[in-house]
Short mmCIF file of C-alpha atoms in Angstrom, two decimals:
data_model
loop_
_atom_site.label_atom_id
_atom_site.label_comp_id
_atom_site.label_asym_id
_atom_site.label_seq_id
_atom_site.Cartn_x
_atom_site.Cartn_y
_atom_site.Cartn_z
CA UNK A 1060 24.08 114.29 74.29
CA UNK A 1061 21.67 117.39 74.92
CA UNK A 1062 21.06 117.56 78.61
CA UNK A 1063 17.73 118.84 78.15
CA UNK A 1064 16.96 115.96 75.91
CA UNK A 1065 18.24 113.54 78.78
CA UNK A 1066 16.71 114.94 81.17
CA UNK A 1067 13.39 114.80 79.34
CA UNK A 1068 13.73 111.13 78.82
CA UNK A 1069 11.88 110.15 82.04
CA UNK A 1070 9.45 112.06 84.26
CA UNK A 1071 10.95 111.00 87.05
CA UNK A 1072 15.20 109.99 87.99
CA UNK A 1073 14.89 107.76 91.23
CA UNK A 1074 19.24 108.41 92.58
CA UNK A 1075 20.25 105.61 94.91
CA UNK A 1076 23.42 104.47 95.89
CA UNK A 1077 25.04 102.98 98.96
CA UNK A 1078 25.39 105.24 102.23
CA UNK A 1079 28.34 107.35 102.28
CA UNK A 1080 28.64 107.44 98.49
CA UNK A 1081 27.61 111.14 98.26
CA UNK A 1082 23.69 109.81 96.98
CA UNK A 1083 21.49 113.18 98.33
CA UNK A 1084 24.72 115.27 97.25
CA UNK A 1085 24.24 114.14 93.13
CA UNK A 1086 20.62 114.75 93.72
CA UNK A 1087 20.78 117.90 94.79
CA UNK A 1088 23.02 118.51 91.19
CA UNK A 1089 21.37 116.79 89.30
CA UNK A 1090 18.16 118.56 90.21
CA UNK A 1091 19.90 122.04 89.62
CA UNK A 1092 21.42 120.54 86.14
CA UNK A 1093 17.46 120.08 85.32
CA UNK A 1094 16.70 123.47 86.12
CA UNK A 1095 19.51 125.59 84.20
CA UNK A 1096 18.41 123.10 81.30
CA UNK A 1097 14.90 124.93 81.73
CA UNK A 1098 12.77 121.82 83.04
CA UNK A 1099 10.80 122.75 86.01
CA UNK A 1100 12.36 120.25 88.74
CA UNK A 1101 10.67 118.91 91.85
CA UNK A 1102 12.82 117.41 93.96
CA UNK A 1103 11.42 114.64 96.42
CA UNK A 1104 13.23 113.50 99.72
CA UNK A 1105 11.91 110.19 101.79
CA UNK A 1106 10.92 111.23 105.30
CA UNK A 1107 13.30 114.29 105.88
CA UNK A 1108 16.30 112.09 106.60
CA UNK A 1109 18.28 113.13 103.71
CA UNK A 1110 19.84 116.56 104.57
CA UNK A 1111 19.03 118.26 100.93
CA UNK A 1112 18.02 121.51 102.08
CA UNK A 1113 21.25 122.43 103.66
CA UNK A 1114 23.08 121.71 100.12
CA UNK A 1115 20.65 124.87 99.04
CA UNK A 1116 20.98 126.53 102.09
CA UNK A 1117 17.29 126.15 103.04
CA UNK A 1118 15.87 124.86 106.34
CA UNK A 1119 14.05 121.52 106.81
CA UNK A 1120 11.43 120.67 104.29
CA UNK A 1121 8.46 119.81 104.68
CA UNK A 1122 5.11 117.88 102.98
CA UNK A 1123 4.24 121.29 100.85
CA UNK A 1124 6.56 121.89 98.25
CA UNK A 1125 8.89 125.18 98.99
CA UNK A 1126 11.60 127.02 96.51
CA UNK A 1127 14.86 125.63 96.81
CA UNK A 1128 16.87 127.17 94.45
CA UNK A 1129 15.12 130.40 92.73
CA UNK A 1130 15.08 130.27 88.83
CA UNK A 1131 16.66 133.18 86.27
CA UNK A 1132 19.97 134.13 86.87
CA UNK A 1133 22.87 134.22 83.77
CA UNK A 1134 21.55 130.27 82.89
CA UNK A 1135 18.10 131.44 82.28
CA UNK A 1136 17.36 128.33 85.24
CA UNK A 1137 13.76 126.84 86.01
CA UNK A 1138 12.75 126.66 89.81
CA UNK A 1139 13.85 123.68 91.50
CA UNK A 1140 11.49 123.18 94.61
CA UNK A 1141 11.46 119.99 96.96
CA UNK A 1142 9.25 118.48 99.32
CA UNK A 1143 9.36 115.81 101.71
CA UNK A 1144 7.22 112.49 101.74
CA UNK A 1145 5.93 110.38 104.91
CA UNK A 1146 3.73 107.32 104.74
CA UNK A 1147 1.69 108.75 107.30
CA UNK A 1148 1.00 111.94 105.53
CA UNK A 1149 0.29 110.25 102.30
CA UNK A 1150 -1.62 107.81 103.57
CA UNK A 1151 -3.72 110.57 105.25
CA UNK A 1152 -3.97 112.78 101.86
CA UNK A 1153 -4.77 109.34 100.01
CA UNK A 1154 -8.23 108.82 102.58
CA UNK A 1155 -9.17 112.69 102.19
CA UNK A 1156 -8.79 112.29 98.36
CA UNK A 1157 -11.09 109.34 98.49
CA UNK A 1158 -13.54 110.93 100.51
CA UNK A 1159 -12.42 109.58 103.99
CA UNK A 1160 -11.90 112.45 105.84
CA UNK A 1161 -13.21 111.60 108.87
CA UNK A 1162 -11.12 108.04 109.19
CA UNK A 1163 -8.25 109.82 108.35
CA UNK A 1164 -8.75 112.32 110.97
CA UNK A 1165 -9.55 109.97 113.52
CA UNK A 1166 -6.51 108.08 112.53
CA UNK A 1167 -4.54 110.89 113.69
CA UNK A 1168 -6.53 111.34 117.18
CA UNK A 1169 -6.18 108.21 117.85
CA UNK A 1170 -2.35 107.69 117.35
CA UNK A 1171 -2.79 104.44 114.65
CA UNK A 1172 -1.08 105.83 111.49
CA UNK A 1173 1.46 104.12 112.12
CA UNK A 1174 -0.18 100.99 112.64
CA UNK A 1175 -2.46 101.20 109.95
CA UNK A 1176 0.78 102.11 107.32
CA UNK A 1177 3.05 99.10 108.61
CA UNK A 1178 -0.14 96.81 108.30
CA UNK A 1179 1.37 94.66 105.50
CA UNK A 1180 5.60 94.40 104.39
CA UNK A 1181 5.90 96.85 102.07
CA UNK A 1182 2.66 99.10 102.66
CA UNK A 1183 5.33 101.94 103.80
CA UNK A 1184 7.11 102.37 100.78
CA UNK A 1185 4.00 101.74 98.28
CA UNK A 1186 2.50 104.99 100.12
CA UNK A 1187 5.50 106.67 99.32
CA UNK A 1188 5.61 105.20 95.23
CA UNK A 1189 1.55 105.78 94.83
CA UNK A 1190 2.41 109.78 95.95
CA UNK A 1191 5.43 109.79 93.78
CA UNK A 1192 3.44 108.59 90.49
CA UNK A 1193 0.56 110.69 91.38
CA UNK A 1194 2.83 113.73 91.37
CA UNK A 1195 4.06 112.03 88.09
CA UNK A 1196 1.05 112.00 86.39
CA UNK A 1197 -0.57 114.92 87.73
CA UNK A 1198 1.94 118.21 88.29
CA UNK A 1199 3.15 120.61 86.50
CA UNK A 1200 6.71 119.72 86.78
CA UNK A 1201 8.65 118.16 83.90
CA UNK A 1202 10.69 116.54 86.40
CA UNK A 1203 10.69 114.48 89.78
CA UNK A 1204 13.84 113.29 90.91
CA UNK A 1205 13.52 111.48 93.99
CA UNK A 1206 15.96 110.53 96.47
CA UNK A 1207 15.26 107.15 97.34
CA UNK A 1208 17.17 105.41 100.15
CA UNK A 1209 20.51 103.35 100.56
CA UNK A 1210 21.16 100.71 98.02
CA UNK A 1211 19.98 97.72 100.63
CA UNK A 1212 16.63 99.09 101.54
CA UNK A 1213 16.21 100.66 97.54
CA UNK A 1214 15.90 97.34 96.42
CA UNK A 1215 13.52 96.48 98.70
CA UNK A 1216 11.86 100.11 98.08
CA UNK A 1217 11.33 99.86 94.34
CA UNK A 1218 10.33 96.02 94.60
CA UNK A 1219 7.21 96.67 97.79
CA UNK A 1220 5.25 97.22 94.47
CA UNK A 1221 5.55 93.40 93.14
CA UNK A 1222 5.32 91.77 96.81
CA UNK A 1223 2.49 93.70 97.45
CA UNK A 1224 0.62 92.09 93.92
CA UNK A 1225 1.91 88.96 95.29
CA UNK A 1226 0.99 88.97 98.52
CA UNK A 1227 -2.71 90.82 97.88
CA UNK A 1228 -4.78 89.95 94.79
CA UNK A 1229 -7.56 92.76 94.57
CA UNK A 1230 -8.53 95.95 96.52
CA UNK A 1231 -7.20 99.37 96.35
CA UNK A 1232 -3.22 98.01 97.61
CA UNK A 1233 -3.37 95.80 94.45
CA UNK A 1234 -4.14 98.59 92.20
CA UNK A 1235 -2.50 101.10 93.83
CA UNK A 1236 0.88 98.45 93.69
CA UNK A 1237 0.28 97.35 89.68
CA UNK A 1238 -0.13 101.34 89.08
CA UNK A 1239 2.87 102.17 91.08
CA UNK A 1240 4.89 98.81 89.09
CA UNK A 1241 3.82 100.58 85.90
CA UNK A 1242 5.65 103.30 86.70
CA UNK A 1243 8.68 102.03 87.32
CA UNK A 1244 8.61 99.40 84.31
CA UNK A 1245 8.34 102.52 81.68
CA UNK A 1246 11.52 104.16 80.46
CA UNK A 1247 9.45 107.13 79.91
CA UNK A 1248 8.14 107.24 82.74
CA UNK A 1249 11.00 106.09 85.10
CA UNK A 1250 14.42 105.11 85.78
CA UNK A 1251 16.92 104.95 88.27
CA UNK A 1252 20.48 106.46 88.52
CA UNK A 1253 23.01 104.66 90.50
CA UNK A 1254 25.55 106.86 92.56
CA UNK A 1255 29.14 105.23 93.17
CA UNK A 1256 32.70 106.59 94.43
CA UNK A 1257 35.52 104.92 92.84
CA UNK A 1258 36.69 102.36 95.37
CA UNK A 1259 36.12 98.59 95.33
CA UNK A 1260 33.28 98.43 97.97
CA UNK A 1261 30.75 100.96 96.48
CA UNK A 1262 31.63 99.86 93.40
CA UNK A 1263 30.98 95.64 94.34
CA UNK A 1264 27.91 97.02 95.45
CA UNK A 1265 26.61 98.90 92.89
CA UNK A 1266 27.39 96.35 90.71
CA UNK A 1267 25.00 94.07 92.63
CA UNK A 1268 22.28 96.51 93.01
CA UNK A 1269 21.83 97.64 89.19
CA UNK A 1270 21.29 93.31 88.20
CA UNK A 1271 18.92 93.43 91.24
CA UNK A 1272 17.06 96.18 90.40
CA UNK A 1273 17.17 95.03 86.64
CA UNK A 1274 15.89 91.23 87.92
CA UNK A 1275 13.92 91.55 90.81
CA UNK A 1276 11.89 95.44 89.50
CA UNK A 1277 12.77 95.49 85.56
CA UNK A 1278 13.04 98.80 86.10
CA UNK A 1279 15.48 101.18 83.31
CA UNK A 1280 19.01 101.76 84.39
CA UNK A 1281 20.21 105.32 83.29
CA UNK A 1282 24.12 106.32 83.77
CA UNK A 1283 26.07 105.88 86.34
CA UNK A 1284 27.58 108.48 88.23
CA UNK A 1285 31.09 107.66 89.63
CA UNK A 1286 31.04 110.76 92.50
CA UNK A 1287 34.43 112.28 94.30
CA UNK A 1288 36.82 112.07 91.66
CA UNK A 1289 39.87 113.73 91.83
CA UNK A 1290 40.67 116.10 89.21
CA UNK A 1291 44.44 115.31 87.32
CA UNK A 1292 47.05 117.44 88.15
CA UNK A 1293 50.04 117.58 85.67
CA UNK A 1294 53.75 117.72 86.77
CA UNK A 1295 53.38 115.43 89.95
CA UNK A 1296 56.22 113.52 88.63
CA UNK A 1297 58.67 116.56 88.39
CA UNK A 1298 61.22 116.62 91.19
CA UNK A 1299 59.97 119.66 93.65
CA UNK A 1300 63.91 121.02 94.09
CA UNK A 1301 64.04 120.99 90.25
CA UNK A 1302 60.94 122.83 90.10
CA UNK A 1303 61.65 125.44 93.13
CA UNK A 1304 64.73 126.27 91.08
CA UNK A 1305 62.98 126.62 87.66
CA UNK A 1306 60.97 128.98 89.31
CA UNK A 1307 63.44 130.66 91.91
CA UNK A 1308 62.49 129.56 94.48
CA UNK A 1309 63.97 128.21 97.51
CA UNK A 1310 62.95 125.13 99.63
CA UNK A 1311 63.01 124.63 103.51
CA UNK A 1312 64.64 121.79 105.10
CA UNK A 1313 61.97 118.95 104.53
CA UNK A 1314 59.72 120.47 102.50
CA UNK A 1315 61.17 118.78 98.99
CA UNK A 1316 60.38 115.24 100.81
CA UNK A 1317 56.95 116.83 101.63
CA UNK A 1318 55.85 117.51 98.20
CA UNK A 1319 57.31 114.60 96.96
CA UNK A 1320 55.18 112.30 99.44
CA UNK A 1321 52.18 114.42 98.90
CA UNK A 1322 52.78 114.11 94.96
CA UNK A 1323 53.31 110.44 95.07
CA UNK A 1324 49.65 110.33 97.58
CA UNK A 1325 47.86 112.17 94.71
CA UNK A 1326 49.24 109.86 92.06
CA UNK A 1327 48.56 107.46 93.91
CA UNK A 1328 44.99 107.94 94.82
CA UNK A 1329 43.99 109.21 91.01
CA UNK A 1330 45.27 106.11 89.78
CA UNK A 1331 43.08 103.90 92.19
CA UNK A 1332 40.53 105.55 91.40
CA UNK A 1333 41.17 105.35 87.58
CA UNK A 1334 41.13 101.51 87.85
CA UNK A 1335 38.19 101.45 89.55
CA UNK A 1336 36.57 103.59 87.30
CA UNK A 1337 37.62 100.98 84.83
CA UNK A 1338 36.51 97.85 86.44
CA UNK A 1339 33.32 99.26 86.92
CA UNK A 1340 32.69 99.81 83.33
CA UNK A 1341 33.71 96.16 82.40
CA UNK A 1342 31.42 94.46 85.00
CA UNK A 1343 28.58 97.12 84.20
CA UNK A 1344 28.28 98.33 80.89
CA UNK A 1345 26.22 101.45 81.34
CA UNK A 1346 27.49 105.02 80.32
CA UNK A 1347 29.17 106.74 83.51
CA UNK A 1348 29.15 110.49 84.29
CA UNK A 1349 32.27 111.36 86.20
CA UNK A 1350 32.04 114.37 89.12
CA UNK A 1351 34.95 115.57 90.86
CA UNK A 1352 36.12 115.65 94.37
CA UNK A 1353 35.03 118.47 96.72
CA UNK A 1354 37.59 119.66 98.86
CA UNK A 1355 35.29 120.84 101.87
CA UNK A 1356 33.87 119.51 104.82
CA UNK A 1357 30.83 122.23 104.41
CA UNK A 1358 29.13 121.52 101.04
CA UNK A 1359 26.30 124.53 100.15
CA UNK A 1360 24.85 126.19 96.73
CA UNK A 1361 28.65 127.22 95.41
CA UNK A 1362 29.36 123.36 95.12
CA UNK A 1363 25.89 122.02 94.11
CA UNK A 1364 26.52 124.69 91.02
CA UNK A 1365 29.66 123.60 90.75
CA UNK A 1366 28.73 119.78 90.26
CA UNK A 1367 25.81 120.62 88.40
CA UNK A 1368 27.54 122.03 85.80
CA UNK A 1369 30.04 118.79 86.15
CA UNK A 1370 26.72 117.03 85.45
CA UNK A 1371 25.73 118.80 82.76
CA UNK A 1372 29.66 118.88 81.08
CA UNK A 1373 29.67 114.82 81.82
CA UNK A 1374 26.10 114.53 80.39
CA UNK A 1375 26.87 116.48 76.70
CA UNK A 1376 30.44 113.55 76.81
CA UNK A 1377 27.96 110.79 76.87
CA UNK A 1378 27.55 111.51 72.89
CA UNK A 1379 24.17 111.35 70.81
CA UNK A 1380 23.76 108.10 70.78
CA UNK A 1381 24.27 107.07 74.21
CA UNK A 1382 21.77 104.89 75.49
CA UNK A 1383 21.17 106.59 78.43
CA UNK A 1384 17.99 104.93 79.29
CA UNK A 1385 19.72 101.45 78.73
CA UNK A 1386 16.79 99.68 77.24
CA UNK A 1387 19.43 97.31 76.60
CA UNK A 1388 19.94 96.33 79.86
CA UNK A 1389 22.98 96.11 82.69
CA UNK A 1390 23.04 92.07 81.70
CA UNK A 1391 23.94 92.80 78.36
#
């Protein structure tokens, strides 16, 4: 499939994904995979907890949107900037917008933000939604991909919108929440990627987060993205005295039983991994892009490129007529 036509299937990619699964990592790549397709790509991170700058090699963010990674170069790349959102600072810019300066200020002097945003379950995240589908419908970025939180609070993050229309029937938090739920509800307007690594525990719970999100939000499922996969390497079944002497060499004492325990580890892992892989496509029938294994403790720009264009590669494999917006559903 043409990345810039996925990519240009929703305004905004919501990436969630259990803790530890490499979540802020994909959304720093697929952010920059937005960009070298030309889209201009806003990047939004929930409450500065994230640590996306550092993958750019930028400092802390903040609520105004700064550059993260510059535009041009060899790809002929958009800007991909970023912010940071707080309930407290939208719920401030919300009362200024509406001509309530002075409450707003006053709720600052007087320390009650935070009172004032945890008033009702769910008022938290619905300050953070209402921002994210005013940037949506009003900015001049062809993109938002947001960075929502851990799978367990996600769910509750993307659902706040149809508690809230429960739980109050008119006012501005009702209309703000039904806005917010339409959002979410429209493929071409939203979706949500889930991130994974191939083992049985992210994958158990991914599996249970896409038929919650699909049940409890009805929001659009796009592909999966199975992160930290090791790349094959041929010849780990070749005996490593053989292949010193093919290629005259000479081995230590021990170091034939080293490579051969190393080789077997590798083959090993790559074929856990590859059942995973597969178990996860039977119990979840959504298109999976596949990004490989970093092999540093100290990820930066070189391997957000390098998994961007990973991205992109695994994106073009998904073939034309992917359904990468799944309209058909993870139940199906």
């Amino acid at each position: 499939m043409d990345p810039a036509q996925f990519f240009a299937a929703s305004r905004v990619i919501i990436v969630a994904g259990k803790g530890g699964v490499g979540k802020t990592t994909v959304t720093a790549a697929l952010a920059r995979a937005a960009a070298r397709t030309g889209l201009r790509t806003l990047v939004v991170e929930v409450e500065g907890k994230s640590g996306l700058p550092s993958l750019f090699g930028q400092p802390a963010l903040e609520y105004d949107e700064i550059v993260l990674a510059p535009g041009g170069g060899p790809h002929g790349a958009a800007d991909v900037v970023a912010r940071t959102l707080t309930p407290d600072d939208a719920l401030v810019e919300y009362l200024e917008d509406h001509g309530m300066t002075r409450i707003s200020r006053r709720l600052v002097s007087s320390g009650a933000l935070d009172m004032v945003s945890t008033a009702a379950p769910g008022i938290r995240d619905i300050l953070i939604l209402g921002k994210v589908k005013q940037l949506e419908l009003g900015s001049d970025h062809d993109l938002i991909v947001l960075d929502a939180p851990a799978a367990g609070h996600a769910i509750s993050f993307l659902r706040s919108a149809r508690g809230l229309i429960d739980a109050v029937r008119v006012g501005p938090i009702n209309a703000q929440a039904r806005e917010v739920l339409d959002m979410l509800t429209d493929p071409a307007r939203a979706q949500v990627i889930l991130v994974t690594l191939p083992e049985e525990t992210p994958v158990n719970e991914l599996v249970d987060t896409a038929y919650s999100l699909e049940d409890e939000v009805g929001v659009s499922l796009g592909p999966v993205v199975v992160n930290g996969i090791y790349p094959e390497i041929p010849g780990l079944d070749v005996d490593p005295t053989e292949a010193a002497r093919a290629a005259g060499a000479t081995l230590r004492s021990g170091e034939a039983e080293a490579l051969a325990a190393a080789a077997r580890f590798r083959a090993d892992r790559t074929a856990l991994q590859a059942q995973q892989v597969a178990r996860l496509a039977e119990r979840l029938p959504l298109p999976q892009i596949v990004l490989p294994y970093c092999f540093t403790t100290d990820l930066g720009p070189d391997e957000v490129e390098h998994l961007a264009h990973a991205a992109l590669g695994g994106i073009e494999a998904l073939g034309a007529d992917a359904d990468t917006r799944t309209d058909r559903g993870a139940g199906t």
